[in-house]
PDB file of C-alpha atoms and ligand atoms in Angstrom:
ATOM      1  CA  UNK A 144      16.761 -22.070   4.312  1.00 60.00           C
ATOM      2  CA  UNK A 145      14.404 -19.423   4.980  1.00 74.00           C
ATOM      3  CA  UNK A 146      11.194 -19.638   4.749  1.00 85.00           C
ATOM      4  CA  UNK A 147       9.784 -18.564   1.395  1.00 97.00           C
ATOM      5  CA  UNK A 148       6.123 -17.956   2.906  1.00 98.00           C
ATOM      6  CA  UNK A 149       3.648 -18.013   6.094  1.00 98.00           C
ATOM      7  CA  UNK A 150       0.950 -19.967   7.351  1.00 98.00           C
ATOM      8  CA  UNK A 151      -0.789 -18.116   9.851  1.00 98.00           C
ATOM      9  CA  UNK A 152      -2.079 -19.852  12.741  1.00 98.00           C
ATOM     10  CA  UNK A 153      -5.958 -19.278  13.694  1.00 98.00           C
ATOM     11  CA  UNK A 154      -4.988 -17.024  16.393  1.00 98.00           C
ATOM     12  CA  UNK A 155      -2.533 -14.912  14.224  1.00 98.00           C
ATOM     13  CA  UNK A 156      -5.377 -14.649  12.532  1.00 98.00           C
ATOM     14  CA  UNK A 157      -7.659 -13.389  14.742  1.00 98.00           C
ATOM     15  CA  UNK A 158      -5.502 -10.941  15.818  1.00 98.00           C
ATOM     16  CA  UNK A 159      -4.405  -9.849  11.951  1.00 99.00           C
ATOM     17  CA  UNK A 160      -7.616  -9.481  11.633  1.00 98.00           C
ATOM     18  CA  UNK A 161      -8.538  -6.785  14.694  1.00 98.00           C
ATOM     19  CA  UNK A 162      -5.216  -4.549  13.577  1.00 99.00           C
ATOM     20  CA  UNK A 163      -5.904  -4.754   9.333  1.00 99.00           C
ATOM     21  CA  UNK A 164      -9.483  -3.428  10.170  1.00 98.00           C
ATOM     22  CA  UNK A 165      -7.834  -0.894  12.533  1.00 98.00           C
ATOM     23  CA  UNK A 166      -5.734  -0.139   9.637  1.00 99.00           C
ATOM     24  CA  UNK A 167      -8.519   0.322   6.978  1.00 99.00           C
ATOM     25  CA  UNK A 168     -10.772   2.354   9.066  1.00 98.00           C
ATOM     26  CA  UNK A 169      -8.095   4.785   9.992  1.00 99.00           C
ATOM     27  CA  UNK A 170      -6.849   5.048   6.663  1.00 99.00           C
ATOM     28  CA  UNK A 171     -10.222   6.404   5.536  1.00 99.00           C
ATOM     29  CA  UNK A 172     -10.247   8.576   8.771  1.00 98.00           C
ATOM     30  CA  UNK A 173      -7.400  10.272   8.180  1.00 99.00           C
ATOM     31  CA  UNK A 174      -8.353  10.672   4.625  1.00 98.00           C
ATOM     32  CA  UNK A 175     -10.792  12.692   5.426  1.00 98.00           C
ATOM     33  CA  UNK A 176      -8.623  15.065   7.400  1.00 98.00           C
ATOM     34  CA  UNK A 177      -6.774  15.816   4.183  1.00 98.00           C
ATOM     35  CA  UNK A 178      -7.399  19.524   3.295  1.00 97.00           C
ATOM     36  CA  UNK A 179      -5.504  22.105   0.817  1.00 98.00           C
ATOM     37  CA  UNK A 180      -2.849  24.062   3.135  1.00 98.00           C
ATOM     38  CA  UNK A 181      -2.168  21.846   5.647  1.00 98.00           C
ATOM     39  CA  UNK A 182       1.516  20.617   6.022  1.00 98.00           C
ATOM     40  CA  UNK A 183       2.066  16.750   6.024  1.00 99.00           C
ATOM     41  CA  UNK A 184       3.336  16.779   8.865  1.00 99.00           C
ATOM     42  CA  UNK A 185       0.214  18.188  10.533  1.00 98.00           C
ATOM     43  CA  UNK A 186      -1.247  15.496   8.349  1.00 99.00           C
ATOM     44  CA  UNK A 187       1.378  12.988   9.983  1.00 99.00           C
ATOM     45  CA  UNK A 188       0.254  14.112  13.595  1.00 98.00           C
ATOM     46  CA  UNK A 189      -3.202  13.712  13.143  1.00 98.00           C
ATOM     47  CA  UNK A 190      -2.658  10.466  11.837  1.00 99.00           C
ATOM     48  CA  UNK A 191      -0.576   9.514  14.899  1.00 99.00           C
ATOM     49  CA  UNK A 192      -3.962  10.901  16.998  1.00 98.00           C
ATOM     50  CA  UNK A 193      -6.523   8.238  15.136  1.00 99.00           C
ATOM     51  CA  UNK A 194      -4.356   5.445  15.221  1.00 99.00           C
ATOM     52  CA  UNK A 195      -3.915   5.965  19.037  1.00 98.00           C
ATOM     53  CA  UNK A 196      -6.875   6.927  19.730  1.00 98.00           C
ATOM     54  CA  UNK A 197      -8.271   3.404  18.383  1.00 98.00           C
ATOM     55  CA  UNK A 198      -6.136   1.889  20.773  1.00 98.00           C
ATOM     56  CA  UNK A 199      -3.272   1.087  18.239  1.00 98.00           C
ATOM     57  CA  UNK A 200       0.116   2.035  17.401  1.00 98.00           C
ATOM     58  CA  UNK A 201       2.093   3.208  14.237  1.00 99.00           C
ATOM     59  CA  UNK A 202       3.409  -0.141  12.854  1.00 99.00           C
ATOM     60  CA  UNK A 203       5.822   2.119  10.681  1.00 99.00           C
ATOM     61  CA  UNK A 204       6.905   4.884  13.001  1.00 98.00           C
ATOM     62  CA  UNK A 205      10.523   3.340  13.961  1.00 98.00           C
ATOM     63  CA  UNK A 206      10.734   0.234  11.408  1.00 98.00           C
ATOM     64  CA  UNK A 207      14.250   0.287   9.405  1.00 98.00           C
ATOM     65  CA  UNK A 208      14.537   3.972  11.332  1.00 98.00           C
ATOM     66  CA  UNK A 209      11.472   5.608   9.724  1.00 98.00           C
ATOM     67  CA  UNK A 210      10.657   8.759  11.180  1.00 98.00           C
ATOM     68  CA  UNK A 211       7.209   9.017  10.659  1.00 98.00           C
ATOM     69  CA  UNK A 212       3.479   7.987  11.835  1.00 99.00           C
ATOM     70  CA  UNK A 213       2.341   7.076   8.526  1.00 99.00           C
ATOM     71  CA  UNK A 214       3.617   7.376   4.579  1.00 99.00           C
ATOM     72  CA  UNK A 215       2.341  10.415   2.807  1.00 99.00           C
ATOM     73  CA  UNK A 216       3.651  11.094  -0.510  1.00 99.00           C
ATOM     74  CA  UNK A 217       2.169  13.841  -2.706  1.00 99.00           C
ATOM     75  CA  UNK A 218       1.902  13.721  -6.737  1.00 99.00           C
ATOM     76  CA  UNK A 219       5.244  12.593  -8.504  1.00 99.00           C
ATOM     77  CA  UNK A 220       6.050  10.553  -4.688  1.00 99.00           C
ATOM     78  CA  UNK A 221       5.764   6.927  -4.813  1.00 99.00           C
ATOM     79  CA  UNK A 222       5.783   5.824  -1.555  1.00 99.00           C
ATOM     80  CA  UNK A 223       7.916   6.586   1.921  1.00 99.00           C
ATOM     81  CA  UNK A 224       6.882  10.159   1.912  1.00 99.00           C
ATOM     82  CA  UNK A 225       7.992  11.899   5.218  1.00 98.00           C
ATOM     83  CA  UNK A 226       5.308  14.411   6.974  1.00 98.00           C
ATOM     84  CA  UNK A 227       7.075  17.484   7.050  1.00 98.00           C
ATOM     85  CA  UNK A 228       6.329  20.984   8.469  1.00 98.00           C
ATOM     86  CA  UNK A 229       7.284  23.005   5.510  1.00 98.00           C
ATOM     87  CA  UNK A 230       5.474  20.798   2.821  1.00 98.00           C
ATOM     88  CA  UNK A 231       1.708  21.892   2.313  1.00 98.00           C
ATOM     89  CA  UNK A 232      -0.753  19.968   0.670  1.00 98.00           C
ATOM     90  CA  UNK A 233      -2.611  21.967  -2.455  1.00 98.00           C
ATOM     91  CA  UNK A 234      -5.752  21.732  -4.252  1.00 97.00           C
ATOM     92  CA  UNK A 235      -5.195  19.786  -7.430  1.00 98.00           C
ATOM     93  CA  UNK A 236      -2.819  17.446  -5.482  1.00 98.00           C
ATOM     94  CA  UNK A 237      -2.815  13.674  -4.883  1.00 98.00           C
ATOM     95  CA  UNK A 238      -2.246  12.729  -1.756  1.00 99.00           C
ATOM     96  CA  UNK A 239      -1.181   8.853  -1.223  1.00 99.00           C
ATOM     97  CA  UNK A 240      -2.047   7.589   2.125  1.00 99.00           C
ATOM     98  CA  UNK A 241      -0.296   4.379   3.720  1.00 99.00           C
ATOM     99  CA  UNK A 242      -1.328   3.270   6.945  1.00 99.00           C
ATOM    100  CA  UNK A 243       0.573   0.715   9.573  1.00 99.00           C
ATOM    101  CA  UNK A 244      -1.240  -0.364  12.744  1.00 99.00           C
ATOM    102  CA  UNK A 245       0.219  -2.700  15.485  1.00 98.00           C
ATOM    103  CA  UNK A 246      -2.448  -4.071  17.900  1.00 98.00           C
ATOM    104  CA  UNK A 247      -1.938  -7.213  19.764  1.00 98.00           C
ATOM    105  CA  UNK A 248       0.309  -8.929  17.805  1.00 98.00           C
ATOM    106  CA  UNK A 249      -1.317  -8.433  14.696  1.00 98.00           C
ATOM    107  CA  UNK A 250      -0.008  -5.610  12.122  1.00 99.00           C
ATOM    108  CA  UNK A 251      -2.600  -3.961   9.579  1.00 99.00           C
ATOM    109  CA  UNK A 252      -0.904  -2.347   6.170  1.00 99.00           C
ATOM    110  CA  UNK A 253      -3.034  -0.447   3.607  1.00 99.00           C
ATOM    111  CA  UNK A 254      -2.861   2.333   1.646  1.00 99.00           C
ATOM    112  CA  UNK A 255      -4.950   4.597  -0.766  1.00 99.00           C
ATOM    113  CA  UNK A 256      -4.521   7.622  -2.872  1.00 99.00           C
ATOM    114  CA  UNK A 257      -6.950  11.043  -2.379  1.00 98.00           C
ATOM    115  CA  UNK A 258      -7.350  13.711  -4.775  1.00 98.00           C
ATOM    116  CA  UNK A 259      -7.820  17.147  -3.100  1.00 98.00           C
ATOM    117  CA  UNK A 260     -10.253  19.600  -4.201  1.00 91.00           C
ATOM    118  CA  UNK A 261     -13.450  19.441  -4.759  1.00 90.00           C
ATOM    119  CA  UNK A 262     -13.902  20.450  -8.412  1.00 87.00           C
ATOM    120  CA  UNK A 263     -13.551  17.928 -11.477  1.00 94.00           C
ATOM    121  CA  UNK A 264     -10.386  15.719 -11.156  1.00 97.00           C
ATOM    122  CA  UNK A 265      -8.013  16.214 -14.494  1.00 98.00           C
ATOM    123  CA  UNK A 266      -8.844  13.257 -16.346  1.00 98.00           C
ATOM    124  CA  UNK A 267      -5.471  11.786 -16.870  1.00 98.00           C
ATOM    125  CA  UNK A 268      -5.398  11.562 -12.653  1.00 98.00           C
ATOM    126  CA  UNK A 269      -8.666  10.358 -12.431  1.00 98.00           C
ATOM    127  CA  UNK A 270      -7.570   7.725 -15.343  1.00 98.00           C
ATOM    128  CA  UNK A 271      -4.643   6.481 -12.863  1.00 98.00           C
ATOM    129  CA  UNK A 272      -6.450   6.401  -9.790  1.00 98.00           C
ATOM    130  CA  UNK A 273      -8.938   4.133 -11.461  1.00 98.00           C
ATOM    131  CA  UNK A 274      -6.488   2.030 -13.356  1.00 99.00           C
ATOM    132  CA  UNK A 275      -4.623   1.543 -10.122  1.00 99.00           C
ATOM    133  CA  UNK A 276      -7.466   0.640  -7.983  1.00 98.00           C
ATOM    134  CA  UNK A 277      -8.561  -1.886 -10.838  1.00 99.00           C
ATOM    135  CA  UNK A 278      -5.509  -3.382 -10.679  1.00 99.00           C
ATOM    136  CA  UNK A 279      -5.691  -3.940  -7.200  1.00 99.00           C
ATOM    137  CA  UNK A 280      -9.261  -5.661  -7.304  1.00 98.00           C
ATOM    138  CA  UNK A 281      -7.355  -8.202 -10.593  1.00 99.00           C
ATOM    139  CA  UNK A 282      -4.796  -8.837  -7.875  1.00 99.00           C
ATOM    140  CA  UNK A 283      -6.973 -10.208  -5.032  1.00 99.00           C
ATOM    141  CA  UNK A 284      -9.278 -11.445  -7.085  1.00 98.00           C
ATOM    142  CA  UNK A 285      -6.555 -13.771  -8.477  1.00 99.00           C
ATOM    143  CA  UNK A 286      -5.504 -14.764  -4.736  1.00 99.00           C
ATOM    144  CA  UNK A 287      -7.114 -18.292  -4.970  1.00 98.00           C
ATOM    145  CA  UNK A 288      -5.997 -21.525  -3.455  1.00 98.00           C
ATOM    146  CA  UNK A 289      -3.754 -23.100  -6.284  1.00 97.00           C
ATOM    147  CA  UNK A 290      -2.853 -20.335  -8.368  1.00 98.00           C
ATOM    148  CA  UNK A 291       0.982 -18.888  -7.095  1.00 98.00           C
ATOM    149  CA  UNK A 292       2.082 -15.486  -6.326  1.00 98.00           C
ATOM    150  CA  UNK A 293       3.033 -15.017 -10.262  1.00 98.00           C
ATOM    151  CA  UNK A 294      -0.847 -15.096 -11.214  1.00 98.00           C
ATOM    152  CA  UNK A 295      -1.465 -12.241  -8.611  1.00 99.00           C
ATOM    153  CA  UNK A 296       1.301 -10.048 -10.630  1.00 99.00           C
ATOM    154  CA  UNK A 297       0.153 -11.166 -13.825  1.00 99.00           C
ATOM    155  CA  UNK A 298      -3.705  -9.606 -13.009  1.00 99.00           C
ATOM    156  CA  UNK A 299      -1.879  -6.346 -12.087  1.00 99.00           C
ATOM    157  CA  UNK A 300       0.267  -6.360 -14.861  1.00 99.00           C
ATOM    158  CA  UNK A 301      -2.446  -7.085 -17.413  1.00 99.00           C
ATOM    159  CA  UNK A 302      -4.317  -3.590 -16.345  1.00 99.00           C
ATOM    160  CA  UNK A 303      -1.535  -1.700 -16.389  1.00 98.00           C
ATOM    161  CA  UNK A 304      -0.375  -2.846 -19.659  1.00 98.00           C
ATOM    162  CA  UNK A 305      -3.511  -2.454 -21.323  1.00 98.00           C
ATOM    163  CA  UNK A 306      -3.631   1.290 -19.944  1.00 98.00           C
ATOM    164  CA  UNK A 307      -0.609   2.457 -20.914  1.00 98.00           C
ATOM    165  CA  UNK A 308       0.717   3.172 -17.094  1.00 98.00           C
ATOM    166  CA  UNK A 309       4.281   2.462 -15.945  1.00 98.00           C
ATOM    167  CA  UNK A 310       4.150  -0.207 -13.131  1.00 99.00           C
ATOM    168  CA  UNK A 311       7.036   0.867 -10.706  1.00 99.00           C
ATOM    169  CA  UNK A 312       9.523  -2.516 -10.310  1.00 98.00           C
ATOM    170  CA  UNK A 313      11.735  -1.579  -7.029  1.00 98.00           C
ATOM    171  CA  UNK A 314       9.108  -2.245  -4.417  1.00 98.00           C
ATOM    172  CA  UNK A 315       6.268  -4.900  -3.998  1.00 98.00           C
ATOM    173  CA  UNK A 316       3.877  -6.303  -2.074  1.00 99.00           C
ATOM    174  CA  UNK A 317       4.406  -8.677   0.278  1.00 98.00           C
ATOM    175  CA  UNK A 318       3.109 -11.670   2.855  1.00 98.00           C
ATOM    176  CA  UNK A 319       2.301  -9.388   6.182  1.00 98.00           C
ATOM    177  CA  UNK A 320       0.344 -10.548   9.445  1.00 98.00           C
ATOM    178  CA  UNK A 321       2.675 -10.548  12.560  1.00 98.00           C
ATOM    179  CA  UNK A 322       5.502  -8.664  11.390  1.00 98.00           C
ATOM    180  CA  UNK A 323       5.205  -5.979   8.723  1.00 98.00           C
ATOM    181  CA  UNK A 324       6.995  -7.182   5.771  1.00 98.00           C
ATOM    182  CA  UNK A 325       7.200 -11.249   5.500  1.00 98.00           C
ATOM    183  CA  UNK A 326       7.903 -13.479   2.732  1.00 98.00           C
ATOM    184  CA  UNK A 327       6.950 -13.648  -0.015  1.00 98.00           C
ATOM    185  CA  UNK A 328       7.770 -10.470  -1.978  1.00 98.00           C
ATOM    186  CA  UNK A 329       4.334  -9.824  -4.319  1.00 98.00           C
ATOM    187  CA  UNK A 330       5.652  -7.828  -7.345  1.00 98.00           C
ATOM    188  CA  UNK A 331       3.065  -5.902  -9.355  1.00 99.00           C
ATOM    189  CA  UNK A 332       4.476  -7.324 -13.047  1.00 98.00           C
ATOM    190  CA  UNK A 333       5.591 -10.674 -13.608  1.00 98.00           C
ATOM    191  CA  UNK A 334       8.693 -12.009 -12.770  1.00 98.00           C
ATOM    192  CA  UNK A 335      10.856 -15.440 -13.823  1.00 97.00           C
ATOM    193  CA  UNK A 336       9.766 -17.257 -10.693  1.00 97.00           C
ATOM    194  CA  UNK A 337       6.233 -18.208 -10.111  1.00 98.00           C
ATOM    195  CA  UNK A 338       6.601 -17.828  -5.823  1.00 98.00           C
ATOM    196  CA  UNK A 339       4.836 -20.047  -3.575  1.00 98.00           C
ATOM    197  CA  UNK A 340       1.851 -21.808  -4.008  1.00 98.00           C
ATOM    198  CA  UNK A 341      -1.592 -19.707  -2.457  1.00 98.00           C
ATOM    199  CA  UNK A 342      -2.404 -21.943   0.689  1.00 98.00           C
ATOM    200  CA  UNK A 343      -5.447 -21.005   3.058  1.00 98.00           C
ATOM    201  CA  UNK A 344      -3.610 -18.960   6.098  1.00 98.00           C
ATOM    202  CA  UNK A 345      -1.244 -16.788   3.657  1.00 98.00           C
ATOM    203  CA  UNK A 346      -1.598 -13.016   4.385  1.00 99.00           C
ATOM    204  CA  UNK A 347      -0.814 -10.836   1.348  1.00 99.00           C
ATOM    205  CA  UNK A 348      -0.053  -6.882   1.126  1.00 99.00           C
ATOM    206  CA  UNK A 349      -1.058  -6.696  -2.278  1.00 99.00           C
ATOM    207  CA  UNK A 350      -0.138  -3.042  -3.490  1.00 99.00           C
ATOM    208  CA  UNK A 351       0.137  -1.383  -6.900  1.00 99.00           C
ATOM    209  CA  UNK A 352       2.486   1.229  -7.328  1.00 99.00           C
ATOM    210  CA  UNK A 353       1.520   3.026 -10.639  1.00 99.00           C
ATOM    211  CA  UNK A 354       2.901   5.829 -12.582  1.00 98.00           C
ATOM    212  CA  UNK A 355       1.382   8.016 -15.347  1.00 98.00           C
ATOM    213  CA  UNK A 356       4.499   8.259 -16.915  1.00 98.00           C
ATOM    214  CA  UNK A 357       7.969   6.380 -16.578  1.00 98.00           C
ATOM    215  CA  UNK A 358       8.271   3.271 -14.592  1.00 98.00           C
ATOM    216  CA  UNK A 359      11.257   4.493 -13.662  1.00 99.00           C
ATOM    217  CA  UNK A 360      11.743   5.820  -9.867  1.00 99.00           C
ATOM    218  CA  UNK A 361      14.566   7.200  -7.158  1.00 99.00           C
ATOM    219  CA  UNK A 362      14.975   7.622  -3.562  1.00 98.00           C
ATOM    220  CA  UNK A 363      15.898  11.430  -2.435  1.00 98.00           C
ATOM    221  CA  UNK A 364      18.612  12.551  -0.306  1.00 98.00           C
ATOM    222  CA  UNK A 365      16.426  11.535   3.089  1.00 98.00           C
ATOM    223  CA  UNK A 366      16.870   8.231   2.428  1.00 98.00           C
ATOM    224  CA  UNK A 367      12.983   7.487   2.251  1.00 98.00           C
ATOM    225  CA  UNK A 368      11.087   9.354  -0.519  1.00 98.00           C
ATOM    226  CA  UNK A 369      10.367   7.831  -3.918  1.00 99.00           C
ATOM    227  CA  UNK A 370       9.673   9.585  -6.510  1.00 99.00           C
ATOM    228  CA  UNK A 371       9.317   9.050 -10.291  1.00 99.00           C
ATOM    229  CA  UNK A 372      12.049   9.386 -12.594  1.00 99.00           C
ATOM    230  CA  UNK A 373      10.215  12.063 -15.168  1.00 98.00           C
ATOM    231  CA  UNK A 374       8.163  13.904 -12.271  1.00 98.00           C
ATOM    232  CA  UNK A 375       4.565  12.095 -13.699  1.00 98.00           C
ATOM    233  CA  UNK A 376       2.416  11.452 -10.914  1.00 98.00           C
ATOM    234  CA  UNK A 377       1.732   7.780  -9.076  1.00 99.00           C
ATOM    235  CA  UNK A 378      -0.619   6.404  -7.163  1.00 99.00           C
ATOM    236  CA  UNK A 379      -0.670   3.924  -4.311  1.00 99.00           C
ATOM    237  CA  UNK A 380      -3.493   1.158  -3.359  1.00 99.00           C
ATOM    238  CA  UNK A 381      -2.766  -1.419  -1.024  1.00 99.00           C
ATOM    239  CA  UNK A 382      -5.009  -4.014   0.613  1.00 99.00           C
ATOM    240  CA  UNK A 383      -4.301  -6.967   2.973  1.00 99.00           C
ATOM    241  CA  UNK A 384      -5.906 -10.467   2.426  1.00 99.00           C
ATOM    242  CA  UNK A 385      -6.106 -14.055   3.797  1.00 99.00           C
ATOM    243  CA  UNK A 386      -6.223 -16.975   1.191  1.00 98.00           C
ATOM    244  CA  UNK A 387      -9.059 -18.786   2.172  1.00 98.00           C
ATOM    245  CA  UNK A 388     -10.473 -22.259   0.566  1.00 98.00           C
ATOM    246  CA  UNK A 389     -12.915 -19.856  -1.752  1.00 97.00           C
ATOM    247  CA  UNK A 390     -12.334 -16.378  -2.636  1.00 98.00           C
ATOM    248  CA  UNK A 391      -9.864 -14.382  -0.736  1.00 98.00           C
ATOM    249  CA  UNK A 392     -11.443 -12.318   2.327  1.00 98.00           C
ATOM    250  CA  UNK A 393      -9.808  -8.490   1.968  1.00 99.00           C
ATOM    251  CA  UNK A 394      -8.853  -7.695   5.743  1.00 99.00           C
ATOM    252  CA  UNK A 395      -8.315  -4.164   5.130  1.00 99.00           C
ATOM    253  CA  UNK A 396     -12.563  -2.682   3.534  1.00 97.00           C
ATOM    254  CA  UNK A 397     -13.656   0.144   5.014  1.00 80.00           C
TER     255      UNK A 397
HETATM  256  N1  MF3 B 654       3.659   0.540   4.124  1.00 73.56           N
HETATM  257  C1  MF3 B 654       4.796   0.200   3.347  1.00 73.56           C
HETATM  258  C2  MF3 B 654       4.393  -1.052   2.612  1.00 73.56           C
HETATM  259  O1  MF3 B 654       3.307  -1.064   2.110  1.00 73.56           O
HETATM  260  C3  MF3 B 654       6.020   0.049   4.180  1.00 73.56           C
HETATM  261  C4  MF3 B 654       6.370   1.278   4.893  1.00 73.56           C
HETATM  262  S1  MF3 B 654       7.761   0.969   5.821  1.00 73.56           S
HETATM  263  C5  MF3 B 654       8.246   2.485   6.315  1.00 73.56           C
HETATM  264  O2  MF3 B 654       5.040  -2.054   2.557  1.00 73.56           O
HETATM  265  F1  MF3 B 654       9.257   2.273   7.082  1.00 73.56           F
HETATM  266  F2  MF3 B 654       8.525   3.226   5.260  1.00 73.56           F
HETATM  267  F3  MF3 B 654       7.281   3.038   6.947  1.00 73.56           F
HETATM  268 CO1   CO B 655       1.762  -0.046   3.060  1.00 73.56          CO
HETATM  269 CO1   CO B 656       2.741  -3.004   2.280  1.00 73.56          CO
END
C-alpha cells in the first residue's frame, strides 16, 4: 500500500529547511516587484531571476508540464495562473503569489496574496485577505503531535464558516519536503476521514484557498487556471511546517 504520510529524516530536514526559507524570502521579493501595468509574465520572469539568483530553481516550472516559473493568478483566479505577456496587472487587483524552490534536495512551497495600489483596499477584499490569512494561522496552530490531519481542516473550516467565505474543495494542501506534493492531501474543510496521525518529522503545505463568493471553481481551456465559478475574487496563503514535539515550527516566515 502506499504510504499515507512522511517522516522526514534529520537531513531531509535540514535541507527542507534551506529551500522553504528560500521559498518564503523570495515570495516576499517578488512581491514587491508587483506593480500596476506590468504583464505576468514579466512578473513570471522576474520571479525566475530571484529564485536563481538565490541559488535555487523553480520547483514548479516543468512539474505535471507546467509552463511557468511561479503561479500568479489575479482576482477571480484560484490558483495555477500562467504568466502571460498580454495579461497586465491593474491597480485595484489581487495578485496571488505561489512560490516553488528546489535547492539540494529540499523543495520550499508557499504562497501569499498582494493587493495592488496604494490607496484604501475595498473592504470586502481586505475582509478575505484577512479571513484567509487567519485561517491559515488556525491551521498550523492546530498542527500538534496527536491531533490528525482532520483537526488542521477543521481550524480552517471554522474561520471560514464563521465569515461567510466559500472554502474552495478541489485542491488542498498537502505533506511536501523532498518532492513537491506528498501524502497526505490537507483539505481546507473537513472531510469523512480523519488522515494520519501528526508525528514529529511530518512536513505540511498547509494552504487556504478562499473565495468571496461561491465555493464553486473551474479549470480554463489551458489546462491550468482556476477560477471561481461566479467570478468573486479568492485568495491564496500557503505556509510549510514541520510537526515538532511542541508547537509546529513554520518553515516558510519571512
Ligand atoms: N504550488 C502549488 C501548491 O501549492 C502547486 C503548483 S504545481 C504547478 O500545491 F504545476 F501548478 F506549478
Ligand atoms: Co503552493
Ligand atoms: Co502547496
Amino acid at each position: 500500500m502506499a504510504r499515507d504520510y512522511i517522516i522526514h529524516t534529520p537531513d531531509e530536514i535540514a535541507r527542507i529547511r534551506v529551500a522553504a526559507a528560500m521559498a518564503g524570502k523570495a515570495r516576499d521579493r517578488i512581491a514587491e516587484f508587483v506593480r500596476p501595468g506590468m504583464s505576468t509574465k514579466e512578473l513570471d520572469m522576474v520571479a525566475g531571476e530571484v529564485i536563481h539568483s538565490m541559488g535555487g530553481k523553480c520547483a514548479f516550472l516543468g512539474y505535471h508540464g507546467y509552463p511557468g516559473n511561479i503561479c500568479i493568478s489575479v482576482n477571480d483566479e484560484v490558483v495555477h495562473g500562467i504568466g502571460v505577456p498580454d495579461r497586465f496587472i491593474l491597480k485595484g487587483d489581487i495578485v496571488s503569489l505561489d512560490v516553488g524552490v528546489e535547492y539540494e534536495g529540499g523543495i520550499g512551497d508557499t504562497a501569499r496574496t498582494v493587493y495592488v495600489g496604494d490607496g484604501p483596499v475595498p473592504s470586502n477584499v481586505q475582509k478575505l485577505l484577512d479571513v484567509t490569512r487567519e485561517a491559515l494561522e488556525a491551521g498550523m496552530n492546530a498542527a500538534l503531535p496527536g491531533n490528525y490531519i482532520r483537526d488542521i481542516s477543521a481550524a480552517i473550516e471554522k474561520v471560514a464558516k464563521r465569515n461567510g467565505i466559500g472554502v474552495v474543495r478541489d485542491f488542498v494542501g498537502h505533506g511536501c519536503g523532498t518532492k513537491l506534493h506528498e501524502p497526505p492531501e490537507v483539505p481546507n474543510y473537513v472531510t469523512p476521514r480523519r488522515g494520519p496521525l501528526l508525528q514529529p518529522g511530518m512536513v505540511l503545505a498547509i494552504e487556504p484557498m478562499f473565495n468571496l463568493g461561491t465555493y464553486k471553481v473551474f479549470v480554463r481551456p489551458n489546462r491550468w487556471t482556476v477560477c471561481t465559478c461566479d467570478g468573486e475574487y479568492s485568495a491564496h496563503f500557503e505556509h510549510m511546517v514541520l510537526i515538532t514535539n511542541e508547537q509546529p515550527e513554520v518553515l516558510t516566515r519571512a
